[in-house]
Coordinates of C-alpha atoms and ligand atoms in Angstrom, one line a residue:
M20 CA 0.0 0.0 0.0
N21 CA 1.2 3.5 -0.8
V22 CA 0.4 5.4 2.3
L23 CA 0.5 9.2 2.4
V24 CA 1.4 10.4 5.9
V25 CA 0.2 13.9 6.7
N26 CA 1.2 16.1 9.6
S27 CA -0.6 19.4 9.2
G28 CA 0.1 22.3 11.6
S29 CA -1.3 25.8 11.4
S30 CA 1.6 27.3 9.3
T31 CA 3.6 24.1 8.4
L32 CA 2.8 20.8 6.8
K33 CA 5.0 17.7 6.8
F34 CA 4.4 14.8 4.4
Q35 CA 5.8 11.5 3.4
V36 CA 4.8 8.6 1.2
I37 CA 5.7 5.2 2.5
A38 CA 5.0 1.9 0.6
T39 CA 4.4 -0.7 3.2
D40 CA 2.2 -3.8 3.9
L41 CA 1.8 -6.5 6.6
D42 CA 4.9 -8.5 5.5
R43 CA 7.1 -5.4 5.2
I44 CA 6.1 -4.3 8.6
R45 CA 7.0 -7.6 10.1
Q46 CA 10.4 -7.5 8.4
H47 CA 11.0 -3.8 9.1
Q48 CA 11.4 -3.3 5.3
D49 CA 9.0 -0.5 4.6
D50 CA 9.9 1.7 1.6
R51 CA 10.0 5.5 2.1
L52 CA 9.2 6.8 -1.4
C53 CA 9.5 10.6 -0.5
R54 CA 9.3 13.1 2.2
G55 CA 8.9 16.8 2.4
D56 CA 7.4 19.8 4.2
V57 CA 5.7 23.1 3.4
E58 CA 6.6 26.3 5.3
G59 CA 5.0 29.7 5.2
I60 CA 1.5 28.6 4.6
G61 CA -0.7 31.7 4.5
G62 CA 1.5 33.4 1.9
E63 CA 4.2 32.5 -0.5
A64 CA 5.0 29.1 0.8
T65 CA 8.2 27.0 0.3
I66 CA 7.7 23.3 -0.5
R67 CA 10.8 21.1 0.1
F68 CA 10.8 17.5 -0.9
R69 CA 13.2 14.7 -1.5
L70 CA 12.5 11.5 -3.4
R71 CA 13.7 8.1 -2.1
T72 CA 17.0 8.8 -3.9
G73 CA 18.2 12.1 -5.2
P74 CA 18.8 15.5 -3.7
S75 CA 16.2 17.6 -2.0
Q76 CA 14.3 20.1 -4.1
T77 CA 12.5 23.3 -3.4
I78 CA 9.6 25.0 -5.1
T79 CA 7.5 27.9 -4.1
A80 CA 3.7 28.4 -4.4
S81 CA 1.1 30.8 -3.1
L82 CA -0.8 28.8 -0.5
A83 CA -3.5 30.7 1.4
D84 CA -4.2 28.2 4.1
V85 CA -3.8 24.6 5.3
A86 CA -6.4 23.3 3.0
A87 CA -4.6 24.9 0.0
A88 CA -1.4 23.4 1.2
V89 CA -2.8 19.9 1.6
E90 CA -4.5 20.0 -1.9
Y91 CA -1.3 21.3 -3.5
V92 CA 0.8 18.6 -2.0
V93 CA -1.6 15.7 -2.8
R94 CA -2.0 16.8 -6.4
W95 CA 1.7 17.5 -6.8
I96 CA 2.7 14.1 -5.5
A97 CA 0.2 12.5 -7.9
S98 CA 1.3 14.5 -10.9
D99 CA 3.8 13.3 -13.7
R100 CA 6.2 16.1 -12.7
F101 CA 6.8 14.8 -9.2
G102 CA 8.9 11.9 -10.4
L103 CA 7.6 9.0 -8.3
P104 CA 7.3 5.9 -10.6
E105 CA 5.0 4.2 -8.0
I106 CA 2.6 7.1 -8.0
K107 CA 1.3 8.1 -11.4
N108 CA -2.1 9.5 -10.5
L109 CA -4.4 10.0 -7.5
S110 CA -5.6 6.3 -7.5
D111 CA -2.0 5.2 -6.6
I112 CA -2.4 6.8 -3.2
H113 CA -4.0 3.9 -1.3
A114 CA -4.5 5.3 2.1
V115 CA -3.8 8.4 4.2
G116 CA -2.4 8.5 7.8
H117 CA -2.8 11.7 9.7
R118 CA -1.0 12.7 12.8
V119 CA -3.6 14.1 15.2
V120 CA -2.3 16.0 18.1
H121 CA -5.1 15.5 20.7
G122 CA -7.4 12.6 21.1
G123 CA -8.4 13.5 24.7
E124 CA -10.0 10.5 26.5
L125 CA -11.9 9.4 23.4
F126 CA -9.1 7.7 21.5
Q127 CA -6.9 4.9 23.0
E128 CA -5.7 3.9 19.7
S129 CA -5.4 4.8 16.1
A130 CA -8.8 5.0 14.4
L131 CA -10.2 4.6 10.9
I132 CA -11.8 8.0 10.2
D133 CA -15.5 8.1 9.6
D134 CA -17.8 10.9 10.6
K135 CA -18.0 9.9 14.2
V136 CA -14.2 9.8 14.5
L137 CA -14.1 13.2 12.8
Q138 CA -16.6 14.5 15.3
G139 CA -14.5 13.1 18.2
I140 CA -11.4 14.9 16.9
E141 CA -13.5 18.1 16.7
N142 CA -14.7 17.6 20.2
C143 CA -11.0 17.7 21.4
I144 CA -10.3 21.0 19.8
D145 CA -10.7 22.8 23.1
L146 CA -7.8 20.7 24.4
A147 CA -5.5 21.6 21.4
P148 CA -7.0 24.7 19.9
L149 CA -3.9 25.4 17.8
H150 CA -3.4 21.9 16.4
N151 CA -6.6 19.9 16.1
P152 CA -8.4 22.3 13.7
S153 CA -5.5 21.9 11.1
N154 CA -5.6 18.2 11.6
V155 CA -9.3 18.2 10.8
T156 CA -8.7 20.4 7.8
G157 CA -6.0 18.0 6.5
I158 CA -8.6 15.1 6.8
L159 CA -11.4 16.9 5.1
T160 CA -9.2 18.1 2.3
A161 CA -7.7 14.7 1.6
R162 CA -11.2 13.3 1.6
K163 CA -12.4 15.9 -0.9
I164 CA -9.6 15.1 -3.2
L165 CA -9.2 11.4 -2.9
G166 CA -12.8 10.5 -2.3
N167 CA -14.5 8.6 0.6
E168 CA -13.2 5.2 -0.6
V169 CA -9.6 5.9 0.2
P170 CA -9.2 4.9 3.8
Q171 CA -7.9 7.6 6.2
V172 CA -6.5 6.8 9.6
A173 CA -6.0 9.2 12.6
V174 CA -2.9 8.4 14.7
F175 CA -3.1 10.5 18.0
D176 CA 0.0 11.9 19.9
T177 CA -1.9 11.2 23.2
A178 CA -3.3 7.8 22.6
F179 CA -0.4 5.7 23.8
H180 CA -0.5 7.5 27.2
Q181 CA -4.3 6.6 27.7
S182 CA -3.0 3.6 29.7
L183 CA -1.8 5.9 32.5
P184 CA -3.4 4.9 35.8
E185 CA -5.5 7.6 37.6
Q186 CA -2.8 8.2 40.2
A187 CA -0.4 9.3 37.3
Y188 CA -2.9 11.3 35.2
L189 CA -4.9 13.2 37.8
Y190 CA -3.6 16.5 39.2
A191 CA -4.2 17.2 42.9
L192 CA -6.8 19.8 42.1
P193 CA -10.4 20.0 43.1
Y194 CA -11.9 16.8 41.4
H195 CA -14.6 18.7 39.8
L196 CA -12.2 20.4 37.5
Y197 CA -11.3 17.1 35.9
Q198 CA -15.0 16.3 35.7
R199 CA -16.0 19.6 34.2
H200 CA -13.2 20.5 32.0
R201 CA -11.2 17.3 31.5
I202 CA -8.2 18.9 33.3
R203 CA -5.7 15.9 33.6
R204 CA -2.3 14.6 32.2
Y205 CA -2.7 13.4 28.7
G206 CA 0.9 13.3 27.6
F207 CA 2.3 13.8 24.1
H208 CA 4.9 12.4 21.7
G209 CA 3.1 9.1 22.2
T210 CA 3.8 7.8 18.7
S211 CA 7.5 8.4 19.2
H212 CA 7.7 6.7 22.6
R213 CA 5.7 3.8 21.2
Y214 CA 7.9 3.4 18.2
V215 CA 11.3 3.4 20.0
A216 CA 9.8 1.0 22.6
S217 CA 8.8 -1.4 19.8
R218 CA 12.3 -1.0 18.2
Y219 CA 13.9 -1.7 21.6
R220 CA 11.8 -5.0 21.9
A221 CA 12.7 -5.9 18.3
L222 CA 16.5 -5.3 18.9
R223 CA 16.5 -7.3 22.0
G224 CA 14.1 -10.0 20.9
R225 CA 11.9 -9.4 23.9
T226 CA 8.1 -9.5 24.2
R227 CA 6.1 -6.5 25.7
D228 CA 5.7 -8.4 29.0
E229 CA 9.4 -8.7 29.3
T230 CA 10.3 -5.1 29.0
N231 CA 10.2 -2.2 31.4
I232 CA 11.9 0.9 30.0
I233 CA 12.2 4.6 30.3
T234 CA 12.1 6.5 26.9
L235 CA 13.6 10.1 26.7
H236 CA 12.4 11.9 23.6
L237 CA 14.8 14.9 23.5
G238 CA 14.1 17.1 20.4
N239 CA 12.8 20.7 20.3
G240 CA 10.0 19.4 22.5
C241 CA 11.1 16.9 25.1
S242 CA 9.4 14.2 27.2
A243 CA 10.1 11.2 29.1
A244 CA 7.8 8.1 29.4
A245 CA 7.8 5.1 31.9
I246 CA 6.7 2.1 29.8
K247 CA 5.9 -0.9 31.8
R248 CA 5.2 -4.2 30.0
G249 CA 4.6 -2.2 26.7
A250 CA 2.1 0.3 28.2
S251 CA 2.8 3.8 29.2
L252 CA 2.6 4.1 33.0
D253 CA 3.7 7.7 33.3
T254 CA 4.9 10.6 31.2
S255 CA 6.3 14.0 31.7
M256 CA 4.1 16.2 29.5
G257 CA 0.8 17.1 30.9
M258 CA -2.5 18.5 29.9
T259 CA -0.4 20.4 27.5
P260 CA 3.1 19.9 26.2
L261 CA 4.5 22.5 28.6
E262 CA 5.0 20.3 31.6
G263 CA 8.0 18.2 32.4
L264 CA 11.5 18.3 30.9
V265 CA 13.3 21.5 29.9
M266 CA 12.8 22.0 26.2
G267 CA 14.1 24.2 23.4
T268 CA 11.8 27.1 24.2
R269 CA 9.5 25.6 26.9
S270 CA 10.2 25.8 30.7
G271 CA 8.9 22.4 31.6
D272 CA 8.1 22.0 35.4
L273 CA 7.9 25.1 37.5
D274 CA 6.0 26.3 40.6
P275 CA 2.6 27.2 39.3
A276 CA 2.5 30.2 41.6
I277 CA 5.2 31.8 39.3
V278 CA 2.6 32.4 36.6
S279 CA 0.8 35.1 38.7
V280 CA 4.1 36.4 40.0
I281 CA 5.4 37.0 36.4
A282 CA 2.0 38.4 35.4
Q283 CA 2.1 40.9 38.3
K284 CA 5.7 41.9 38.3
E285 CA 6.1 42.2 34.4
E286 CA 2.5 43.6 34.0
M287 CA 1.6 40.8 31.6
S288 CA -1.6 39.1 30.9
I289 CA -2.1 35.3 31.5
S290 CA -1.9 34.6 27.9
E291 CA 1.3 36.6 27.5
V292 CA 2.9 34.6 30.4
D293 CA 1.7 31.5 28.7
T294 CA 3.5 32.5 25.5
L295 CA 6.7 33.4 27.6
L296 CA 6.6 29.9 29.1
N297 CA 6.1 28.2 25.8
N298 CA 8.2 30.3 23.4
Q299 CA 10.8 32.2 25.3
S300 CA 11.9 29.8 28.0
G301 CA 13.8 26.5 28.2
L302 CA 17.2 26.4 26.5
L303 CA 16.5 29.7 24.8
G304 CA 15.5 31.5 27.9
V305 CA 18.3 30.4 30.2
S306 CA 21.1 30.8 27.5
G307 CA 19.6 34.0 26.0
L308 CA 21.0 32.8 22.8
T309 CA 19.2 29.9 21.0
N310 CA 16.9 27.0 21.5
D311 CA 19.2 24.9 19.3
M312 CA 21.3 22.4 21.3
R313 CA 23.9 22.0 18.5
E314 CA 24.5 25.7 18.6
L315 CA 24.7 25.8 22.4
Q316 CA 27.2 23.0 22.4
A317 CA 29.4 24.8 19.9
E318 CA 29.2 28.0 21.9
L319 CA 30.1 26.2 25.1
K320 CA 33.1 24.6 23.4
E321 CA 34.3 27.9 21.9
H322 CA 33.6 30.5 24.6
N323 CA 32.6 28.6 27.7
N324 CA 29.7 30.9 28.1
R325 CA 28.3 30.6 31.6
R326 CA 24.6 30.9 30.8
V327 CA 25.0 28.4 27.9
R328 CA 26.5 26.0 30.4
L329 CA 23.7 26.6 32.8
A330 CA 21.1 26.0 30.1
I331 CA 22.7 22.6 29.3
E332 CA 23.2 21.6 32.9
I333 CA 19.6 22.4 33.8
F334 CA 18.4 20.5 30.8
C335 CA 20.3 17.4 31.7
Y336 CA 19.7 17.6 35.5
R337 CA 15.9 17.7 34.9
A338 CA 16.2 14.7 32.6
R339 CA 18.2 12.7 35.2
K340 CA 15.6 13.7 37.8
Y341 CA 12.8 12.1 35.7
L342 CA 14.9 9.0 35.2
G343 CA 15.2 8.6 38.9
A344 CA 11.5 9.3 39.4
Y345 CA 10.5 6.7 36.8
L346 CA 12.8 4.1 38.2
A347 CA 10.9 4.6 41.4
S348 CA 7.5 4.6 39.7
M349 CA 8.2 1.4 37.9
G350 CA 10.2 -0.4 40.6
G351 CA 13.3 -0.5 38.3
A352 CA 13.8 -0.7 34.6
D353 CA 15.7 -2.8 32.1
A354 CA 16.8 0.1 30.0
I355 CA 16.6 3.7 29.0
V356 CA 16.2 4.7 25.4
F357 CA 17.3 8.1 24.0
T358 CA 15.6 9.5 21.0
G359 CA 14.6 12.8 19.3
G360 CA 17.2 15.1 17.5
I361 CA 19.3 15.6 20.7
G362 CA 18.8 12.0 22.1
E363 CA 19.7 10.5 18.8
N364 CA 22.7 12.6 17.9
S365 CA 24.4 14.0 21.0
P366 CA 26.7 11.6 22.9
D367 CA 27.7 14.5 25.2
I368 CA 24.1 15.2 26.4
R369 CA 23.4 11.4 26.8
A370 CA 26.6 11.2 28.9
R371 CA 25.8 14.2 31.0
I372 CA 22.3 12.9 31.7
S373 CA 23.6 9.4 32.5
S374 CA 26.4 10.6 34.8
G375 CA 26.2 9.7 38.4
M376 CA 23.6 7.0 37.6
E377 CA 26.0 4.1 38.5
W378 CA 23.9 3.5 41.7
A379 CA 21.1 2.4 39.4
G380 CA 23.4 0.1 37.4
L381 CA 23.8 2.5 34.4
R382 CA 27.1 2.9 32.8
L383 CA 27.6 4.3 29.3
D384 CA 30.3 2.8 27.1
A385 CA 32.2 5.9 26.0
T386 CA 33.3 4.6 22.6
K387 CA 29.8 3.1 21.8
N388 CA 28.1 6.2 23.0
H389 CA 30.4 8.4 20.8
E390 CA 29.8 6.2 17.7
A391 CA 26.0 6.1 18.1
V392 CA 24.9 9.1 16.1
G393 CA 21.8 8.9 14.1
R394 CA 21.6 5.1 14.4
E395 CA 20.2 2.3 16.5
S396 CA 22.7 1.2 19.0
K397 CA 23.3 -0.1 22.5
I398 CA 25.5 2.5 24.3
S399 CA 25.9 1.0 27.9
T400 CA 28.8 -1.2 29.0
E401 CA 28.5 -5.0 29.1
D402 CA 28.3 -4.9 33.0
S403 CA 25.6 -2.3 33.1
T404 CA 22.5 -3.8 34.7
L405 CA 20.4 -0.7 33.5
L406 CA 20.9 -0.8 29.7
A407 CA 21.0 2.3 27.5
Y408 CA 20.2 2.5 24.0
A409 CA 20.1 5.3 21.3
I410 CA 17.2 4.7 18.8
P411 CA 16.3 7.2 16.1
T412 CA 12.5 7.8 16.2
D413 CA 10.3 7.5 13.2
E414 CA 6.8 8.8 13.9
E415 CA 5.8 8.9 10.2
L416 CA 6.7 5.2 9.8
L417 CA 4.5 4.2 12.7
I418 CA 1.7 6.3 11.4
A419 CA 2.0 4.6 7.9
R420 CA 2.1 1.2 9.7
D421 CA -1.0 2.0 11.8
T422 CA -2.7 3.1 8.7
V423 CA -2.1 -0.2 7.1
C424 CA -3.1 -2.2 10.1
V425 CA -6.2 -0.2 11.1
T426 CA -7.4 -0.4 7.4
L427 CA -6.9 -4.2 7.3
H428 CA -8.3 -4.6 10.9
E429 CA -5.0 -6.2 12.0
T430 CA -3.4 -5.7 15.4
H431 CA -0.2 -3.6 15.1
P432 CA 2.9 -5.3 16.5
A433 CA 3.9 -2.0 18.2
Ligands
ADP13 P1 11.6 18.5 16.6 O1 11.2 18.3 18.1 O2 11.3 19.8 16.1 O3 11.2 17.4 15.7 P2 14.2 17.4 16.5 O4 13.8 16.1 17.1 O5 14.8 17.4 15.2 O6 13.2 18.6 16.7 O7 15.4 17.9 17.5 C1 16.0 19.3 17.3 C2 17.1 19.4 18.3 O8 18.1 18.4 18.0 C3 17.7 20.8 18.2 O9 18.0 21.3 19.5 C4 19.1 20.4 17.5 O10 20.2 21.2 17.9 C5 19.3 19.0 18.1 N1 20.4 18.2 17.4 C6 20.3 17.8 16.1 N2 21.4 17.1 15.8 C7 22.3 17.3 16.9 C8 23.6 17.0 17.2 N3 24.4 16.3 16.4 N4 24.1 17.3 18.4 C9 23.3 18.0 19.3 N5 22.1 18.3 19.1 C10 21.6 18.0 17.9

């Protein structure tokens, strides 16, 4: 099946076409035909794409909104000019998988989209007002162009964490706030945590029941998950993606009273404080320079800048604190898995986070850690009792696989 994977945000759109089926999923032999993204939706947009082989190419087009961007991309992929031999016209797109940010308490797993599912996604708009509307637009536009017969599947960022027990997902607030407004921990990055957990099992030849792991997704957004016997037991992002680890521009955990203190002292509205915590904090806020970890590391090496060092130290300390907390939540773990742009590519950050964790049986092998950049690899020493792995995430691949499995009513191995 040629599956178009769509991740539509309010001003950007990411897409891939992945050819896969049940056999290829079992053998981990899916075929990525192309990938690309659209930036600058709402004006003169830039569309970058790369075919399976060959260099990346860029074109520009005037795209007024998300619907226009999705329509442009779908028609472009299916056109002669695109250059994919597997896709000559619209009928060669066999299914569409959509990343949907928020599934609330309605969706525990990926769902074949019909009107009821679409209504459910719309009902979650108040939980993700910036994201779910674009996802709905992506679904409706694909349906308009490809027709009702082409199956579309929604894969939710929150679904994997629906297994959290009440003690992990409820905040210690008056209970009626949960009942009235669904204020609770949902967690995000679920597709990523689920994917690397399944790769870990595959690499070690273990079943779900035999694995208790902690996954650290460290990208621009960062989150940790405690995964016990294949199910998410706890995760660091909360009702929104703001809670938990330090991120590129998000603060992660802080004393909630600080919100009103900042509002008062800086004469800001609550929504301005919200923006500050989401967009001007984290690595960017502490360093005062950038949210980009690679740049921070280069700056630290060159100038030993104090605030850059602090930003990195706070980032790593918070991650280590979560490791300790989740070891306690799970009663110990077999392994920790690093993923996301930073987790996959930065031996230095992995080493900083893992340092001083010998008490828990965690020892990184310096050579293996150094060599594990952008590839699946065990990075702990042979005598480590808490193993460590670096495993590149691939959310789009899992979305394509879920799309195939849900369409064929098969159980997904991940
Ligand atoms: P997103 O969350 O937007 O998908 P990514 O997962 O791509 O982002 O992660 C982006 C982060 O990964 C940036 O901070 C970037 O600097 C960092 N990163 C990428 N490669 C490296 C590297 N080699 N060393 C350190 N950090 C890296």
